[in-house]
Amino acid sequence: MTQHAVLDNRAHRELRVRAEAGANLGDGVMATLTVPNEFRNVQGHFPILFRREVDRNAFIAVALLGFESGENLFLNGDRWDARYRPLSLAIQPFLIGRPATGDGPGQVHVDLAHPRIATDGEGIRLFDTDGAPTPYLDQIAERLGDLDEGYRASKGFFDALDAYELLEPFSLEVTLDDGSINSLVGFHIIDEAKLRGLDGEALGALHADGHLMPIFMALASLSQLSALVARKNLRSGGG
């Protein structure tokens, strides 16, 4: 259950947010949304995979955090064990709201039912005593803007991947050191062979539209799969 409201410095003057990491705070997820304009930051830490959203019949990109539902191998208690946190997690419990038409400037909304809303007087303030945004809220607003811009621009990216048939199904079966098997199914990756087969005109068009760099970043991110398996082995072995 969610309870979205437009963030207001009068109604929410005393509101505080828990900013630490934690499975009970919304971080206990196997994968989280990422957008092409943050692929450069994501690829150094997490594999980037693509998944078709059945209800929308469209693809999204996700940063892979684990191999099982609810598993985040980058969580160590209340500590985030990576130098980068994907925007879709870093902005919780905030989101951008727009009119029903989808047009017009976005507003910062807050989910008042989110577990990150502090109820015990702890947490980080959003507004100071005069009602001015705190540095924390300024940072959240910047991240929201980056995520919103990336999400709205991602349709062109996925249209290009579709036009050049650059996505291929991907599955992975991982046998851990303890003999257990983890399987990844239902994802796609960039088809490197088809990318290599594109002519100069096609590559030029992808570059001109700003799509070539995120494609390369997504491919580079696949090197993080082995590191993720290593994390899983440590976790499974009690490390």
PDB file of C-alpha atoms in Angstrom:
ATOM      1  CA  MET A   1       0.000   0.000   0.000  1.00  0.00           C
ATOM      2  CA  THR A   2       1.357   3.408  -0.958  1.00  0.00           C
ATOM      3  CA  GLN A   3       0.342   6.893   0.138  1.00  0.00           C
ATOM      4  CA  HIS A   4       1.697   9.434  -2.318  1.00  0.00           C
ATOM      5  CA  ALA A   5       1.572  13.143  -1.594  1.00  0.00           C
ATOM      6  CA  VAL A   6       3.140  16.224  -3.166  1.00  0.00           C
ATOM      7  CA  LEU A   7       6.058  17.191  -0.947  1.00  0.00           C
ATOM      8  CA  ASP A   8       5.214  20.431   0.844  1.00  0.00           C
ATOM      9  CA  ASN A   9       7.410  22.435   3.227  1.00  0.00           C
ATOM     10  CA  ARG A  10       4.447  23.250   5.444  1.00  0.00           C
ATOM     11  CA  ALA A  11       2.676  19.905   5.655  1.00  0.00           C
ATOM     12  CA  HIS A  12       5.968  18.008   5.786  1.00  0.00           C
ATOM     13  CA  ARG A  13       8.118  20.474   7.753  1.00  0.00           C
ATOM     14  CA  GLU A  14       8.966  17.874  10.415  1.00  0.00           C
ATOM     15  CA  LEU A  15       9.188  14.856   8.128  1.00  0.00           C
ATOM     16  CA  ARG A  16      12.343  12.779   8.448  1.00  0.00           C
ATOM     17  CA  VAL A  17      13.661   9.963   6.255  1.00  0.00           C
ATOM     18  CA  ARG A  18      15.823   6.978   7.120  1.00  0.00           C
ATOM     19  CA  ALA A  19      18.697   7.025   4.620  1.00  0.00           C
ATOM     20  CA  GLU A  20      20.630   3.953   5.752  1.00  0.00           C
ATOM     21  CA  ALA A  21      20.543   0.719   3.763  1.00  0.00           C
ATOM     22  CA  GLY A  22      18.382  -2.207   4.812  1.00  0.00           C
ATOM     23  CA  ALA A  23      16.249  -5.008   3.429  1.00  0.00           C
ATOM     24  CA  ASN A  24      13.349  -3.783   5.553  1.00  0.00           C
ATOM     25  CA  LEU A  25      13.725  -0.309   4.030  1.00  0.00           C
ATOM     26  CA  GLY A  26      13.134  -1.395   0.434  1.00  0.00           C
ATOM     27  CA  ASP A  27      16.623  -2.534  -0.516  1.00  0.00           C
ATOM     28  CA  GLY A  28      15.844  -6.251  -0.364  1.00  0.00           C
ATOM     29  CA  VAL A  29      15.452  -6.711  -4.118  1.00  0.00           C
ATOM     30  CA  MET A  30      17.149  -8.972  -6.648  1.00  0.00           C
ATOM     31  CA  ALA A  31      17.201  -6.282  -9.360  1.00  0.00           C
ATOM     32  CA  THR A  32      16.382  -2.610  -9.621  1.00  0.00           C
ATOM     33  CA  LEU A  33      15.517  -0.274 -12.485  1.00  0.00           C
ATOM     34  CA  THR A  34      18.351   1.549 -14.171  1.00  0.00           C
ATOM     35  CA  VAL A  35      18.330   3.985 -17.096  1.00  0.00           C
ATOM     36  CA  PRO A  36      20.788   4.528 -19.954  1.00  0.00           C
ATOM     37  CA  ASN A  37      22.133   7.832 -18.654  1.00  0.00           C
ATOM     38  CA  GLU A  38      23.454   6.076 -15.523  1.00  0.00           C
ATOM     39  CA  PHE A  39      24.843   2.960 -17.239  1.00  0.00           C
ATOM     40  CA  ARG A  40      28.372   4.407 -17.022  1.00  0.00           C
ATOM     41  CA  ASN A  41      28.118   4.491 -13.212  1.00  0.00           C
ATOM     42  CA  VAL A  42      26.243   1.204 -12.894  1.00  0.00           C
ATOM     43  CA  GLN A  43      28.515  -0.905 -15.106  1.00  0.00           C
ATOM     44  CA  GLY A  44      31.459  -0.724 -12.753  1.00  0.00           C
ATOM     45  CA  HIS A  45      29.526  -2.517 -10.013  1.00  0.00           C
ATOM     46  CA  PHE A  46      26.473  -4.392 -11.302  1.00  0.00           C
ATOM     47  CA  PRO A  47      25.521  -6.429 -14.383  1.00  0.00           C
ATOM     48  CA  ILE A  48      23.014  -4.588 -16.572  1.00  0.00           C
ATOM     49  CA  LEU A  49      20.319  -6.844 -17.994  1.00  0.00           C
ATOM     50  CA  PHE A  50      17.131  -6.154 -19.902  1.00  0.00           C
ATOM     51  CA  ARG A  51      13.677  -7.449 -19.032  1.00  0.00           C
ATOM     52  CA  ARG A  52      10.383  -7.249 -20.883  1.00  0.00           C
ATOM     53  CA  GLU A  53       7.563  -5.806 -18.814  1.00  0.00           C
ATOM     54  CA  VAL A  54       4.576  -7.947 -19.812  1.00  0.00           C
ATOM     55  CA  ASP A  55       1.939  -5.417 -18.804  1.00  0.00           C
ATOM     56  CA  ARG A  56       3.593  -2.726 -20.950  1.00  0.00           C
ATOM     57  CA  ASN A  57       5.054  -4.998 -23.660  1.00  0.00           C
ATOM     58  CA  ALA A  58       8.205  -2.940 -23.415  1.00  0.00           C
ATOM     59  CA  PHE A  59      11.739  -3.467 -22.183  1.00  0.00           C
ATOM     60  CA  ILE A  60      13.388  -1.921 -19.156  1.00  0.00           C
ATOM     61  CA  ALA A  61      16.990  -2.144 -17.971  1.00  0.00           C
ATOM     62  CA  VAL A  62      17.833  -3.467 -14.524  1.00  0.00           C
ATOM     63  CA  ALA A  63      20.926  -3.608 -12.361  1.00  0.00           C
ATOM     64  CA  LEU A  64      21.256  -7.179 -11.110  1.00  0.00           C
ATOM     65  CA  LEU A  65      21.852  -7.408  -7.354  1.00  0.00           C
ATOM     66  CA  GLY A  66      21.283 -11.105  -6.663  1.00  0.00           C
ATOM     67  CA  PHE A  67      20.126 -14.431  -8.048  1.00  0.00           C
ATOM     68  CA  GLU A  68      16.977 -15.081  -6.036  1.00  0.00           C
ATOM     69  CA  SER A  69      13.819 -13.081  -5.378  1.00  0.00           C
ATOM     70  CA  GLY A  70      14.432 -10.624  -2.543  1.00  0.00           C
ATOM     71  CA  GLU A  71      18.194 -11.246  -2.527  1.00  0.00           C
ATOM     72  CA  ASN A  72      20.501  -8.229  -2.583  1.00  0.00           C
ATOM     73  CA  LEU A  73      24.120  -9.346  -2.320  1.00  0.00           C
ATOM     74  CA  PHE A  74      25.251  -5.732  -1.884  1.00  0.00           C
ATOM     75  CA  LEU A  75      23.487  -5.432   1.453  1.00  0.00           C
ATOM     76  CA  ASN A  76      25.528  -6.098   4.551  1.00  0.00           C
ATOM     77  CA  GLY A  77      23.121  -5.367   7.394  1.00  0.00           C
ATOM     78  CA  ASP A  78      22.579  -1.604   7.271  1.00  0.00           C
ATOM     79  CA  ARG A  79      25.607  -1.040   5.020  1.00  0.00           C
ATOM     80  CA  TRP A  80      25.545  -0.688   1.235  1.00  0.00           C
ATOM     81  CA  ASP A  81      28.581  -2.611   0.009  1.00  0.00           C
ATOM     82  CA  ALA A  82      29.323  -0.786  -3.247  1.00  0.00           C
ATOM     83  CA  ARG A  83      30.631   2.634  -4.215  1.00  0.00           C
ATOM     84  CA  TYR A  84      27.498   3.364  -6.227  1.00  0.00           C
ATOM     85  CA  ARG A  85      23.804   2.964  -5.492  1.00  0.00           C
ATOM     86  CA  PRO A  86      21.398   2.843  -8.469  1.00  0.00           C
ATOM     87  CA  LEU A  87      19.195   5.917  -8.664  1.00  0.00           C
ATOM     88  CA  SER A  88      15.953   3.949  -8.387  1.00  0.00           C
ATOM     89  CA  LEU A  89      17.003   2.830  -4.886  1.00  0.00           C
ATOM     90  CA  ALA A  90      18.812   6.014  -3.885  1.00  0.00           C
ATOM     91  CA  ILE A  91      15.693   8.197  -4.312  1.00  0.00           C
ATOM     92  CA  GLN A  92      13.316   6.159  -2.161  1.00  0.00           C
ATOM     93  CA  PRO A  93      10.758   7.107  -0.790  1.00  0.00           C
ATOM     94  CA  PHE A  94      10.483   9.909  -3.336  1.00  0.00           C
ATOM     95  CA  LEU A  95       9.222   9.952  -6.909  1.00  0.00           C
ATOM     96  CA  ILE A  96       8.336  12.363  -9.661  1.00  0.00           C
ATOM     97  CA  GLY A  97       4.632  13.066 -10.175  1.00  0.00           C
ATOM     98  CA  ARG A  98       3.068  14.586 -13.270  1.00  0.00           C
ATOM     99  CA  PRO A  99      -0.436  15.476 -14.457  1.00  0.00           C
ATOM    100  CA  ALA A 100      -2.496  12.605 -15.855  1.00  0.00           C
ATOM    101  CA  THR A 101      -1.625  13.766 -19.387  1.00  0.00           C
ATOM    102  CA  GLY A 102       2.051  13.106 -18.675  1.00  0.00           C
ATOM    103  CA  ASP A 103       2.942  16.643 -19.761  1.00  0.00           C
ATOM    104  CA  GLY A 104       4.109  19.561 -17.682  1.00  0.00           C
ATOM    105  CA  PRO A 105       6.836  19.934 -15.091  1.00  0.00           C
ATOM    106  CA  GLY A 106       7.324  17.182 -12.561  1.00  0.00           C
ATOM    107  CA  GLN A 107       6.736  17.588  -8.849  1.00  0.00           C
ATOM    108  CA  VAL A 108       8.505  15.836  -6.017  1.00  0.00           C
ATOM    109  CA  HIS A 109       6.134  13.354  -4.399  1.00  0.00           C
ATOM    110  CA  VAL A 110       6.747  11.316  -1.273  1.00  0.00           C
ATOM    111  CA  ASP A 111       5.292   7.949  -0.332  1.00  0.00           C
ATOM    112  CA  LEU A 112       4.216   8.527   3.266  1.00  0.00           C
ATOM    113  CA  ALA A 113       3.598   4.797   3.741  1.00  0.00           C
ATOM    114  CA  HIS A 114       7.153   3.827   2.763  1.00  0.00           C
ATOM    115  CA  PRO A 115       9.284   2.168   5.457  1.00  0.00           C
ATOM    116  CA  ARG A 116      11.910   4.876   5.031  1.00  0.00           C
ATOM    117  CA  ILE A 117       9.584   7.438   6.596  1.00  0.00           C
ATOM    118  CA  ALA A 118      10.945   7.878  10.128  1.00  0.00           C
ATOM    119  CA  THR A 119       8.387   7.721  12.926  1.00  0.00           C
ATOM    120  CA  ASP A 120      10.689   7.831  15.925  1.00  0.00           C
ATOM    121  CA  GLY A 121      12.214  11.301  15.618  1.00  0.00           C
ATOM    122  CA  GLU A 122      15.353   9.921  14.005  1.00  0.00           C
ATOM    123  CA  GLY A 123      16.305  10.109  10.342  1.00  0.00           C
ATOM    124  CA  ILE A 124      17.293  13.046   8.145  1.00  0.00           C
ATOM    125  CA  ARG A 125      15.210  16.201   7.948  1.00  0.00           C
ATOM    126  CA  LEU A 126      13.867  17.311   4.568  1.00  0.00           C
ATOM    127  CA  PHE A 127      13.322  20.944   5.564  1.00  0.00           C
ATOM    128  CA  ASP A 128      15.046  23.156   8.090  1.00  0.00           C
ATOM    129  CA  THR A 129      13.147  25.096  10.744  1.00  0.00           C
ATOM    130  CA  ASP A 130      12.504  27.907   8.261  1.00  0.00           C
ATOM    131  CA  GLY A 131      11.025  25.542   5.675  1.00  0.00           C
ATOM    132  CA  ALA A 132      14.030  25.639   3.322  1.00  0.00           C
ATOM    133  CA  PRO A 133      15.160  22.361   1.707  1.00  0.00           C
ATOM    134  CA  THR A 134      18.047  20.669   3.465  1.00  0.00           C
ATOM    135  CA  PRO A 135      21.158  19.594   1.499  1.00  0.00           C
ATOM    136  CA  TYR A 136      19.791  16.037   1.665  1.00  0.00           C
ATOM    137  CA  LEU A 137      16.581  17.053  -0.081  1.00  0.00           C
ATOM    138  CA  ASP A 138      18.537  19.053  -2.673  1.00  0.00           C
ATOM    139  CA  GLN A 139      20.544  15.905  -3.408  1.00  0.00           C
ATOM    140  CA  ILE A 140      17.376  13.818  -3.702  1.00  0.00           C
ATOM    141  CA  ALA A 141      15.845  16.355  -6.092  1.00  0.00           C
ATOM    142  CA  GLU A 142      18.953  16.194  -8.293  1.00  0.00           C
ATOM    143  CA  ARG A 143      18.842  12.396  -8.371  1.00  0.00           C
ATOM    144  CA  LEU A 144      15.129  12.427  -9.116  1.00  0.00           C
ATOM    145  CA  GLY A 145      15.768  14.762 -12.026  1.00  0.00           C
ATOM    146  CA  ASP A 146      18.495  12.503 -13.408  1.00  0.00           C
ATOM    147  CA  LEU A 147      16.314   9.396 -13.079  1.00  0.00           C
ATOM    148  CA  ASP A 148      13.261  11.082 -14.579  1.00  0.00           C
ATOM    149  CA  GLU A 149      15.262  12.471 -17.504  1.00  0.00           C
ATOM    150  CA  GLY A 150      16.816   9.069 -18.131  1.00  0.00           C
ATOM    151  CA  TYR A 151      13.512   7.236 -17.929  1.00  0.00           C
ATOM    152  CA  ARG A 152      11.763   9.616 -20.326  1.00  0.00           C
ATOM    153  CA  ALA A 153      14.657   9.383 -22.789  1.00  0.00           C
ATOM    154  CA  SER A 154      14.909   5.608 -22.585  1.00  0.00           C
ATOM    155  CA  LYS A 155      12.102   4.988 -25.078  1.00  0.00           C
ATOM    156  CA  GLY A 156      14.354   6.189 -27.892  1.00  0.00           C
ATOM    157  CA  PHE A 157      17.113   3.885 -26.660  1.00  0.00           C
ATOM    158  CA  PHE A 158      14.873   0.823 -26.619  1.00  0.00           C
ATOM    159  CA  ASP A 159      13.323   1.755 -29.960  1.00  0.00           C
ATOM    160  CA  ALA A 160      16.847   1.757 -31.424  1.00  0.00           C
ATOM    161  CA  LEU A 161      17.660  -1.632 -29.871  1.00  0.00           C
ATOM    162  CA  ASP A 162      14.460  -2.984 -31.390  1.00  0.00           C
ATOM    163  CA  ALA A 163      15.093  -1.425 -34.803  1.00  0.00           C
ATOM    164  CA  TYR A 164      18.509  -3.066 -35.069  1.00  0.00           C
ATOM    165  CA  GLU A 165      17.416  -6.260 -33.259  1.00  0.00           C
ATOM    166  CA  LEU A 166      20.181  -5.824 -30.703  1.00  0.00           C
ATOM    167  CA  LEU A 167      18.620  -7.711 -27.793  1.00  0.00           C
ATOM    168  CA  GLU A 168      18.940 -11.455 -27.372  1.00  0.00           C
ATOM    169  CA  PRO A 169      17.518 -13.773 -24.670  1.00  0.00           C
ATOM    170  CA  PHE A 170      19.907 -14.517 -21.839  1.00  0.00           C
ATOM    171  CA  SER A 171      19.890 -17.279 -19.259  1.00  0.00           C
ATOM    172  CA  LEU A 172      22.551 -18.293 -16.791  1.00  0.00           C
ATOM    173  CA  GLU A 173      22.973 -21.357 -14.606  1.00  0.00           C
ATOM    174  CA  VAL A 174      25.437 -20.912 -11.767  1.00  0.00           C
ATOM    175  CA  THR A 175      26.785 -23.837  -9.780  1.00  0.00           C
ATOM    176  CA  LEU A 176      28.062 -22.545  -6.460  1.00  0.00           C
ATOM    177  CA  ASP A 177      30.943 -23.909  -4.418  1.00  0.00           C
ATOM    178  CA  ASP A 178      28.496 -25.733  -2.131  1.00  0.00           C
ATOM    179  CA  GLY A 179      26.977 -27.548  -5.127  1.00  0.00           C
ATOM    180  CA  SER A 180      23.719 -25.593  -5.191  1.00  0.00           C
ATOM    181  CA  ILE A 181      22.478 -24.265  -8.520  1.00  0.00           C
ATOM    182  CA  ASN A 182      21.065 -20.821  -9.218  1.00  0.00           C
ATOM    183  CA  SER A 183      19.365 -20.062 -12.525  1.00  0.00           C
ATOM    184  CA  LEU A 184      18.663 -16.733 -14.181  1.00  0.00           C
ATOM    185  CA  VAL A 185      15.909 -16.743 -16.777  1.00  0.00           C
ATOM    186  CA  GLY A 186      13.680 -14.183 -18.426  1.00  0.00           C
ATOM    187  CA  PHE A 187      16.361 -11.608 -19.180  1.00  0.00           C
ATOM    188  CA  HIS A 188      17.979 -10.228 -22.339  1.00  0.00           C
ATOM    189  CA  ILE A 189      21.409  -8.781 -23.104  1.00  0.00           C
ATOM    190  CA  ILE A 190      22.935  -6.858 -26.008  1.00  0.00           C
ATOM    191  CA  ASP A 191      23.608  -9.180 -28.938  1.00  0.00           C
ATOM    192  CA  GLU A 192      27.304  -8.456 -29.451  1.00  0.00           C
ATOM    193  CA  ALA A 193      27.513 -10.370 -32.730  1.00  0.00           C
ATOM    194  CA  LYS A 194      24.738  -8.279 -34.280  1.00  0.00           C
ATOM    195  CA  LEU A 195      26.309  -5.109 -32.944  1.00  0.00           C
ATOM    196  CA  ARG A 196      29.620  -6.042 -34.587  1.00  0.00           C
ATOM    197  CA  GLY A 197      27.761  -6.717 -37.825  1.00  0.00           C
ATOM    198  CA  LEU A 198      26.246  -3.240 -38.105  1.00  0.00           C
ATOM    199  CA  ASP A 199      27.584  -1.082 -40.907  1.00  0.00           C
ATOM    200  CA  GLY A 200      29.110   2.358 -40.463  1.00  0.00           C
ATOM    201  CA  GLU A 201      25.857   4.155 -41.228  1.00  0.00           C
ATOM    202  CA  ALA A 202      23.958   2.271 -38.525  1.00  0.00           C
ATOM    203  CA  LEU A 203      26.732   2.760 -35.980  1.00  0.00           C
ATOM    204  CA  GLY A 204      26.896   6.430 -36.893  1.00  0.00           C
ATOM    205  CA  ALA A 205      23.168   6.811 -36.348  1.00  0.00           C
ATOM    206  CA  LEU A 206      23.360   5.091 -32.955  1.00  0.00           C
ATOM    207  CA  HIS A 207      26.260   7.332 -31.960  1.00  0.00           C
ATOM    208  CA  ALA A 208      24.537  10.501 -33.173  1.00  0.00           C
ATOM    209  CA  ASP A 209      21.460   9.674 -31.108  1.00  0.00           C
ATOM    210  CA  GLY A 210      23.523   9.003 -27.988  1.00  0.00           C
ATOM    211  CA  HIS A 211      22.758   5.279 -27.870  1.00  0.00           C
ATOM    212  CA  LEU A 212      26.125   3.754 -28.687  1.00  0.00           C
ATOM    213  CA  MET A 213      27.833   4.591 -25.382  1.00  0.00           C
ATOM    214  CA  PRO A 214      25.124   3.049 -23.158  1.00  0.00           C
ATOM    215  CA  ILE A 215      25.181  -0.038 -25.394  1.00  0.00           C
ATOM    216  CA  PHE A 216      28.923  -0.401 -24.774  1.00  0.00           C
ATOM    217  CA  MET A 217      28.405   0.218 -21.046  1.00  0.00           C
ATOM    218  CA  ALA A 218      25.754  -2.527 -20.886  1.00  0.00           C
ATOM    219  CA  LEU A 219      28.120  -4.948 -22.606  1.00  0.00           C
ATOM    220  CA  ALA A 220      30.994  -4.020 -20.303  1.00  0.00           C
ATOM    221  CA  SER A 221      28.788  -4.574 -17.248  1.00  0.00           C
ATOM    222  CA  LEU A 222      28.495  -8.284 -17.973  1.00  0.00           C
ATOM    223  CA  SER A 223      32.004  -8.695 -16.563  1.00  0.00           C
ATOM    224  CA  GLN A 224      30.380  -8.066 -13.168  1.00  0.00           C
ATOM    225  CA  LEU A 225      28.517 -11.385 -13.323  1.00  0.00           C
ATOM    226  CA  SER A 226      31.550 -13.291 -12.064  1.00  0.00           C
ATOM    227  CA  ALA A 227      31.940 -10.841  -9.170  1.00  0.00           C
ATOM    228  CA  LEU A 228      28.272 -11.332  -8.310  1.00  0.00           C
ATOM    229  CA  VAL A 229      28.758 -15.109  -8.283  1.00  0.00           C
ATOM    230  CA  ALA A 230      31.724 -14.606  -5.932  1.00  0.00           C
ATOM    231  CA  ARG A 231      29.503 -12.591  -3.593  1.00  0.00           C
ATOM    232  CA  LYS A 232      26.925 -15.349  -3.699  1.00  0.00           C
ATOM    233  CA  ASN A 233      29.540 -17.968  -2.841  1.00  0.00           C
ATOM    234  CA  LEU A 234      30.711 -15.906   0.133  1.00  0.00           C
ATOM    235  CA  ARG A 235      27.136 -15.464   1.338  1.00  0.00           C
ATOM    236  CA  SER A 236      26.319 -19.134   0.878  1.00  0.00           C
ATOM    237  CA  GLY A 237      29.449 -20.121   2.729  1.00  0.00           C
ATOM    238  CA  GLY A 238      28.606 -17.881   5.631  1.00  0.00           C
ATOM    239  CA  GLY A 239      31.031 -15.129   4.679  1.00  0.00           C
TER     240      GLY A 239
END
